[in-house]
C-alpha cells in the first residue's frame, strides 16, 4: 500500500514539476478558456496563500503572483499542466478582503461564485484555510455554497510552518471534524506549508486522482 502510494506521488511529482504554462487571466466570465480539460480551482480568504500553494505544487517560485498585500490576485488565472495539457490549475481572487472598494469585492465574489457553481470541467475545488485562524464564517459560506451545488472540495490548511506542533494538531482535528459534516467536502483535510514543502507531495497525488489520472 505504501509502495503504491509513493508510486502515485512520484508520478504526480513528475507531472507537476514538468511542463506548466500560464494560459490566461480572465477578469470576466466571457474570457474563460474553452472547457476542454479538467480544472482545479484554488479559493479562500485573501492572503491565505492560494498563489503560494499553486507555486509550491508546480515547483515554481512565482508562476502565480503572491504578495504580502491582500487582494493581489484579481482575476481567474489559468495554468496548464502537462504537455499535452492534462489539466488546469485556476488561481482565484480571495474573499473576505474588506479594504478593496465594495464594488470591486462584489465583482470578484460574483465571478468566483458563478465560476464555482457553473464550470462544467471543474474536477475539484481547494478551500484554503490559514492554519493560524482555522475556519471562518466566510469559509463556511463557501463550503455551504459548494455543498448546495454538489461541487466536491478539499479543505487545505496553509502556513502550517507558523504553528507549534500541538497547535497544528488541535486546529487540524477541529477543521477535519467540521469538514466531515459537509456533504461535498473530502473527509480528510490537507495540512500544508508552501514555505517548507509540507504536505505538497501528498496533495499533488490527491489532485491526480481528482482529475482522473
Ligand atoms: N510562512 C508562510 N507564509 C506563507 C505561506 N504561504 C503563503 N505565505 C505568505 O502569505 C502571504 C500571502 O500569500 P499569497 O500566496 O499571495 O496569498 P493569496 O491567497 O494568493 O492572496 P490574494 O491573491 O491576495 O487573495 C505572502 O506574504 C506569502 O509569502 C506558507 O506556507 N508559510
Ligand atoms: Mg493570490
mmCIF file of C-alpha atoms and ligand atoms in Angstrom:
data_model
loop_
_atom_site.group_PDB
_atom_site.id
_atom_site.type_symbol
_atom_site.label_atom_id
_atom_site.label_comp_id
_atom_site.label_asym_id
_atom_site.label_seq_id
_atom_site.Cartn_x
_atom_site.Cartn_y
_atom_site.Cartn_z
ATOM 1 C CA UNK A 1 0.000 0.000 0.000
ATOM 2 C CA UNK A 2 2.740 2.389 1.000
ATOM 3 C CA UNK A 3 4.667 1.495 -2.133
ATOM 4 C CA UNK A 4 1.628 2.097 -4.305
ATOM 5 C CA UNK A 5 1.155 5.482 -2.627
ATOM 6 C CA UNK A 6 4.737 6.538 -3.198
ATOM 7 C CA UNK A 7 4.444 5.407 -6.830
ATOM 8 C CA UNK A 8 1.472 7.771 -7.190
ATOM 9 C CA UNK A 9 3.439 10.550 -5.551
ATOM 10 C CA UNK A 10 6.332 10.032 -7.929
ATOM 11 C CA UNK A 11 4.032 10.194 -10.924
ATOM 12 C CA UNK A 12 2.344 13.295 -9.518
ATOM 13 C CA UNK A 13 5.682 14.947 -8.740
ATOM 14 C CA UNK A 14 6.863 14.309 -12.294
ATOM 15 C CA UNK A 15 3.731 15.797 -13.795
ATOM 16 C CA UNK A 16 3.633 18.882 -11.572
ATOM 17 C CA UNK A 17 7.318 19.644 -11.998
ATOM 18 C CA UNK A 18 7.162 19.082 -15.758
ATOM 19 C CA UNK A 19 5.570 21.471 -18.180
ATOM 20 C CA UNK A 20 3.421 24.201 -16.575
ATOM 21 C CA UNK A 21 2.347 27.234 -18.590
ATOM 22 C CA UNK A 22 0.358 30.321 -17.740
ATOM 23 C CA UNK A 23 -2.626 30.283 -20.107
ATOM 24 C CA UNK A 24 -4.672 33.398 -19.475
ATOM 25 C CA UNK A 25 -6.164 35.733 -16.944
ATOM 26 C CA UNK A 26 -9.955 36.143 -17.023
ATOM 27 C CA UNK A 27 -11.340 39.311 -15.428
ATOM 28 C CA UNK A 28 -14.854 38.328 -16.534
ATOM 29 C CA UNK A 29 -16.671 35.104 -17.353
ATOM 30 C CA UNK A 30 -16.704 35.830 -21.078
ATOM 31 C CA UNK A 31 -12.913 35.489 -21.116
ATOM 32 C CA UNK A 32 -12.846 31.947 -19.739
ATOM 33 C CA UNK A 33 -10.893 29.412 -21.806
ATOM 34 C CA UNK A 34 -12.740 26.621 -23.625
ATOM 35 C CA UNK A 35 -13.653 23.891 -21.134
ATOM 36 C CA UNK A 36 -11.504 21.205 -22.757
ATOM 37 C CA UNK A 37 -9.653 19.670 -19.768
ATOM 38 C CA UNK A 38 -10.388 19.115 -16.051
ATOM 39 C CA UNK A 39 -9.730 22.097 -13.778
ATOM 40 C CA UNK A 40 -8.799 22.507 -10.116
ATOM 41 C CA UNK A 41 -9.721 25.836 -8.515
ATOM 42 C CA UNK A 42 -7.954 27.465 -5.552
ATOM 43 C CA UNK A 43 -10.232 29.514 -3.326
ATOM 44 C CA UNK A 44 -10.062 31.003 0.153
ATOM 45 C CA UNK A 45 -9.766 34.257 2.039
ATOM 46 C CA UNK A 46 -7.412 36.942 0.827
ATOM 47 C CA UNK A 47 -3.815 36.357 1.823
ATOM 48 C CA UNK A 48 -4.431 32.721 2.841
ATOM 49 C CA UNK A 49 -1.724 31.529 0.450
ATOM 50 C CA UNK A 50 -3.550 30.440 -2.734
ATOM 51 C CA UNK A 51 -0.948 31.734 -5.170
ATOM 52 C CA UNK A 52 1.889 30.458 -2.963
ATOM 53 C CA UNK A 53 0.363 26.968 -2.804
ATOM 54 C CA UNK A 54 -0.007 26.918 -6.583
ATOM 55 C CA UNK A 55 3.657 27.878 -6.891
ATOM 56 C CA UNK A 56 4.689 25.180 -4.401
ATOM 57 C CA UNK A 57 2.656 22.498 -6.189
ATOM 58 C CA UNK A 58 4.242 23.342 -9.518
ATOM 59 C CA UNK A 59 7.700 23.812 -8.023
ATOM 60 C CA UNK A 60 7.857 27.335 -9.473
ATOM 61 C CA UNK A 61 8.944 30.306 -7.449
ATOM 62 C CA UNK A 62 6.471 32.725 -8.938
ATOM 63 C CA UNK A 63 4.341 31.357 -11.764
ATOM 64 C CA UNK A 64 1.347 32.703 -9.815
ATOM 65 C CA UNK A 65 1.828 36.139 -8.264
ATOM 66 C CA UNK A 66 1.935 36.008 -4.484
ATOM 67 C CA UNK A 67 2.137 39.097 -2.304
ATOM 68 C CA UNK A 68 2.035 40.374 1.248
ATOM 69 C CA UNK A 69 -0.714 42.751 0.109
ATOM 70 C CA UNK A 70 -4.129 41.069 0.359
ATOM 71 C CA UNK A 71 -6.108 41.314 -2.865
ATOM 72 C CA UNK A 72 -3.100 40.593 -5.084
ATOM 73 C CA UNK A 73 -4.947 38.157 -7.337
ATOM 74 C CA UNK A 74 -7.823 39.944 -9.034
ATOM 75 C CA UNK A 75 -8.801 37.666 -11.900
ATOM 76 C CA UNK A 76 -9.196 33.974 -12.579
ATOM 77 C CA UNK A 77 -5.692 32.898 -13.632
ATOM 78 C CA UNK A 78 -5.407 29.668 -15.591
ATOM 79 C CA UNK A 79 -2.283 27.493 -15.659
ATOM 80 C CA UNK A 80 -1.909 24.397 -17.809
ATOM 81 C CA UNK A 81 -0.098 21.325 -16.501
ATOM 82 C CA UNK A 82 1.454 18.694 -18.780
ATOM 83 C CA UNK A 83 2.307 18.547 -22.469
ATOM 84 C CA UNK A 84 -0.182 17.864 -23.954
ATOM 85 C CA UNK A 85 -2.241 19.612 -21.262
ATOM 86 C CA UNK A 86 -3.534 17.114 -18.705
ATOM 87 C CA UNK A 87 -5.424 19.589 -16.523
ATOM 88 C CA UNK A 88 -5.533 23.228 -15.413
ATOM 89 C CA UNK A 89 -4.989 24.985 -12.101
ATOM 90 C CA UNK A 90 -7.099 28.092 -11.510
ATOM 91 C CA UNK A 91 -5.838 30.739 -9.089
ATOM 92 C CA UNK A 92 -8.697 32.944 -7.918
ATOM 93 C CA UNK A 93 -9.181 36.250 -6.104
ATOM 94 C CA UNK A 94 -9.581 35.911 -2.354
ATOM 95 C CA UNK A 95 -12.769 36.593 -0.444
ATOM 96 C CA UNK A 96 -13.266 38.475 2.798
ATOM 97 C CA UNK A 97 -10.967 41.319 1.895
ATOM 98 C CA UNK A 98 -12.574 44.413 3.373
ATOM 99 C CA UNK A 99 -10.119 47.038 2.157
ATOM 100 C CA UNK A 100 -10.882 46.817 -1.572
ATOM 101 C CA UNK A 101 -13.759 49.017 -2.758
ATOM 102 C CA UNK A 102 -17.145 47.354 -2.165
ATOM 103 C CA UNK A 103 -17.918 47.312 -5.888
ATOM 104 C CA UNK A 104 -14.658 45.535 -6.677
ATOM 105 C CA UNK A 105 -15.225 42.949 -3.955
ATOM 106 C CA UNK A 106 -18.756 42.333 -5.233
ATOM 107 C CA UNK A 107 -17.414 41.805 -8.743
ATOM 108 C CA UNK A 108 -14.801 39.273 -7.567
ATOM 109 C CA UNK A 109 -17.396 37.471 -5.482
ATOM 110 C CA UNK A 110 -19.819 37.167 -8.389
ATOM 111 C CA UNK A 111 -17.042 35.975 -10.699
ATOM 112 C CA UNK A 112 -15.814 33.315 -8.261
ATOM 113 C CA UNK A 113 -19.327 32.173 -7.318
ATOM 114 C CA UNK A 114 -20.543 31.822 -10.873
ATOM 115 C CA UNK A 115 -17.368 30.010 -11.884
ATOM 116 C CA UNK A 116 -17.502 27.584 -8.957
ATOM 117 C CA UNK A 117 -21.171 26.766 -9.426
ATOM 118 C CA UNK A 118 -21.313 26.545 -13.186
ATOM 119 C CA UNK A 119 -17.974 25.383 -14.595
ATOM 120 C CA UNK A 120 -18.603 22.026 -16.282
ATOM 121 C CA UNK A 121 -14.994 20.843 -16.191
ATOM 122 C CA UNK A 122 -14.351 21.730 -12.554
ATOM 123 C CA UNK A 123 -12.873 18.495 -11.172
ATOM 124 C CA UNK A 124 -12.123 19.745 -7.643
ATOM 125 C CA UNK A 125 -12.058 22.900 -5.554
ATOM 126 C CA UNK A 126 -9.446 23.519 -2.884
ATOM 127 C CA UNK A 127 -10.762 25.599 0.006
ATOM 128 C CA UNK A 128 -7.667 27.077 1.628
ATOM 129 C CA UNK A 129 -7.733 27.977 5.301
ATOM 130 C CA UNK A 130 -4.952 29.719 7.228
ATOM 131 C CA UNK A 131 -3.891 27.241 9.937
ATOM 132 C CA UNK A 132 -3.412 30.118 12.379
ATOM 133 C CA UNK A 133 -7.041 31.161 12.074
ATOM 134 C CA UNK A 134 -8.972 27.971 11.306
ATOM 135 C CA UNK A 135 -12.367 28.044 9.563
ATOM 136 C CA UNK A 136 -14.131 31.410 9.468
ATOM 137 C CA UNK A 137 -17.762 32.135 8.637
ATOM 138 C CA UNK A 138 -16.849 33.210 5.092
ATOM 139 C CA UNK A 139 -15.238 29.782 4.579
ATOM 140 C CA UNK A 140 -18.349 28.115 5.939
ATOM 141 C CA UNK A 141 -20.467 30.113 3.474
ATOM 142 C CA UNK A 142 -18.282 28.982 0.587
ATOM 143 C CA UNK A 143 -18.434 25.382 1.800
ATOM 144 C CA UNK A 144 -22.238 25.535 2.091
ATOM 145 C CA UNK A 145 -22.449 27.013 -1.410
ATOM 146 C CA UNK A 146 -20.286 24.182 -2.797
ATOM 147 C CA UNK A 147 -22.354 21.598 -0.876
ATOM 148 C CA UNK A 148 -25.532 23.016 -2.427
ATOM 149 C CA UNK A 149 -24.008 22.966 -5.908
ATOM 150 C CA UNK A 150 -22.628 19.428 -5.350
ATOM 151 C CA UNK A 151 -19.103 20.550 -6.216
ATOM 152 C CA UNK A 152 -16.535 18.394 -4.420
ATOM 153 C CA UNK A 153 -13.799 20.153 -2.476
ATOM 154 C CA UNK A 154 -10.805 19.561 -0.248
ATOM 155 C CA UNK A 155 -10.108 21.721 2.777
ATOM 156 C CA UNK A 156 -6.415 22.647 2.867
ATOM 157 C CA UNK A 157 -4.747 24.222 5.897
ATOM 158 C CA UNK A 158 -1.956 26.589 4.839
ATOM 159 C CA UNK A 159 1.083 28.158 6.546
ATOM 160 C CA UNK A 160 1.496 25.147 8.855
ATOM 161 C CA UNK A 161 5.091 26.278 9.465
ATOM 162 C CA UNK A 162 3.768 29.187 11.521
ATOM 163 C CA UNK A 163 2.304 26.956 14.255
ATOM 164 C CA UNK A 164 3.699 24.781 17.022
ATOM 165 C CA UNK A 165 3.058 21.050 16.551
ATOM 166 C CA UNK A 166 0.473 20.993 19.356
ATOM 167 C CA UNK A 167 -1.428 23.974 17.910
ATOM 168 C CA UNK A 168 -1.353 22.411 14.469
ATOM 169 C CA UNK A 169 -2.730 19.118 15.787
ATOM 170 C CA UNK A 170 -5.587 20.954 17.505
ATOM 171 C CA UNK A 171 -6.602 23.072 14.519
ATOM 172 C CA UNK A 172 -6.322 20.045 12.190
ATOM 173 C CA UNK A 173 -8.624 17.964 14.394
ATOM 174 C CA UNK A 174 -11.142 20.787 14.707
ATOM 175 C CA UNK A 175 -11.133 21.541 10.990
ATOM 176 C CA UNK A 176 -11.414 17.909 9.977
ATOM 177 C CA UNK A 177 -14.327 17.331 12.370
ATOM 178 C CA UNK A 178 -16.138 20.242 10.756
ATOM 179 C CA UNK A 179 -15.281 19.178 7.190
ATOM 180 C CA UNK A 180 -16.866 15.794 7.882
ATOM 181 C CA UNK A 181 -20.211 17.492 8.400
ATOM 182 C CA UNK A 182 -20.184 18.904 4.872
ATOM 183 C CA UNK A 183 -21.542 16.588 2.188
ATOM 184 C CA UNK A 184 -19.294 17.786 -0.642
ATOM 185 C CA UNK A 185 -16.100 18.044 1.441
ATOM 186 C CA UNK A 186 -13.463 15.337 1.496
ATOM 187 C CA UNK A 187 -13.456 13.778 4.973
ATOM 188 C CA UNK A 188 -9.675 14.144 5.221
ATOM 189 C CA UNK A 189 -8.134 17.591 5.226
ATOM 190 C CA UNK A 190 -4.670 18.523 3.976
ATOM 191 C CA UNK A 191 -2.049 20.243 6.110
ATOM 192 C CA UNK A 192 0.446 22.220 4.049
ATOM 193 C CA UNK A 193 3.262 24.724 4.092
ATOM 194 C CA UNK A 194 4.173 26.288 0.772
ATOM 195 C CA UNK A 195 7.234 27.682 2.520
ATOM 196 C CA UNK A 196 8.577 24.360 3.831
ATOM 197 C CA UNK A 197 7.038 21.968 1.303
ATOM 198 C CA UNK A 198 4.981 20.160 3.932
ATOM 199 C CA UNK A 199 2.071 18.136 2.503
ATOM 200 C CA UNK A 200 2.824 19.144 -1.068
ATOM 201 C CA UNK A 201 3.646 15.669 -2.469
ATOM 202 C CA UNK A 202 0.501 14.190 -0.885
ATOM 203 C CA UNK A 203 -1.671 16.968 -2.263
ATOM 204 C CA UNK A 204 -0.215 16.514 -5.747
ATOM 205 C CA UNK A 205 -1.089 12.810 -5.652
ATOM 206 C CA UNK A 206 -4.614 13.567 -4.402
ATOM 207 C CA UNK A 207 -5.150 16.065 -7.227
ATOM 208 C CA UNK A 208 -4.069 13.434 -9.740
ATOM 209 C CA UNK A 209 -6.954 11.277 -8.506
ATOM 210 C CA UNK A 210 -9.284 14.259 -8.721
ATOM 211 C CA UNK A 211 -8.579 14.866 -12.393
ATOM 212 C CA UNK A 212 -8.927 11.168 -13.168
ATOM 213 C CA UNK A 213 -5.270 10.363 -13.877
HETATM 214 N N1 LIG B 1 5.155 31.298 6.455
HETATM 215 C C1 LIG B 1 4.420 31.085 5.381
HETATM 216 N N2 LIG B 1 3.950 32.124 4.655
HETATM 217 C C2 LIG B 1 3.192 31.877 3.573
HETATM 218 C C3 LIG B 1 2.880 30.543 3.171
HETATM 219 N N3 LIG B 1 2.089 30.617 2.073
HETATM 220 C C4 LIG B 1 1.937 31.926 1.794
HETATM 221 N N4 LIG B 1 2.589 32.697 2.694
HETATM 222 C C5 LIG B 1 2.665 34.173 2.699
HETATM 223 O O1 LIG B 1 1.352 34.713 2.799
HETATM 224 C C6 LIG B 1 1.235 35.901 2.011
HETATM 225 C C7 LIG B 1 0.072 35.776 1.040
HETATM 226 O O2 LIG B 1 0.347 34.758 0.109
HETATM 227 P P1 LIG B 1 -0.399 34.663 -1.300
HETATM 228 O O3 LIG B 1 0.001 33.359 -1.901
HETATM 229 O O4 LIG B 1 -0.185 35.897 -2.104
HETATM 230 O O5 LIG B 1 -1.927 34.633 -0.826
HETATM 231 P P2 LIG B 1 -3.251 34.640 -1.733
HETATM 232 O O6 LIG B 1 -4.244 33.786 -1.032
HETATM 233 O O7 LIG B 1 -2.916 34.274 -3.138
HETATM 234 O O8 LIG B 1 -3.687 36.177 -1.631
HETATM 235 P P3 LIG B 1 -4.691 37.015 -2.595
HETATM 236 O O9 LIG B 1 -4.305 36.780 -4.010
HETATM 237 O O10 LIG B 1 -4.465 38.423 -2.157
HETATM 238 O O11 LIG B 1 -6.073 36.547 -2.275
HETATM 239 C C8 LIG B 1 2.587 36.093 1.330
HETATM 240 O O12 LIG B 1 3.338 37.012 2.091
HETATM 241 C C9 LIG B 1 3.202 34.707 1.380
HETATM 242 O O13 LIG B 1 4.612 34.732 1.392
HETATM 243 C C10 LIG B 1 3.418 29.448 3.953
HETATM 244 O O14 LIG B 1 3.200 28.261 3.704
HETATM 245 N N5 LIG B 1 4.162 29.794 5.035
HETATM 246 MG MG1 LIG B 2 -3.263 35.260 -4.878
#
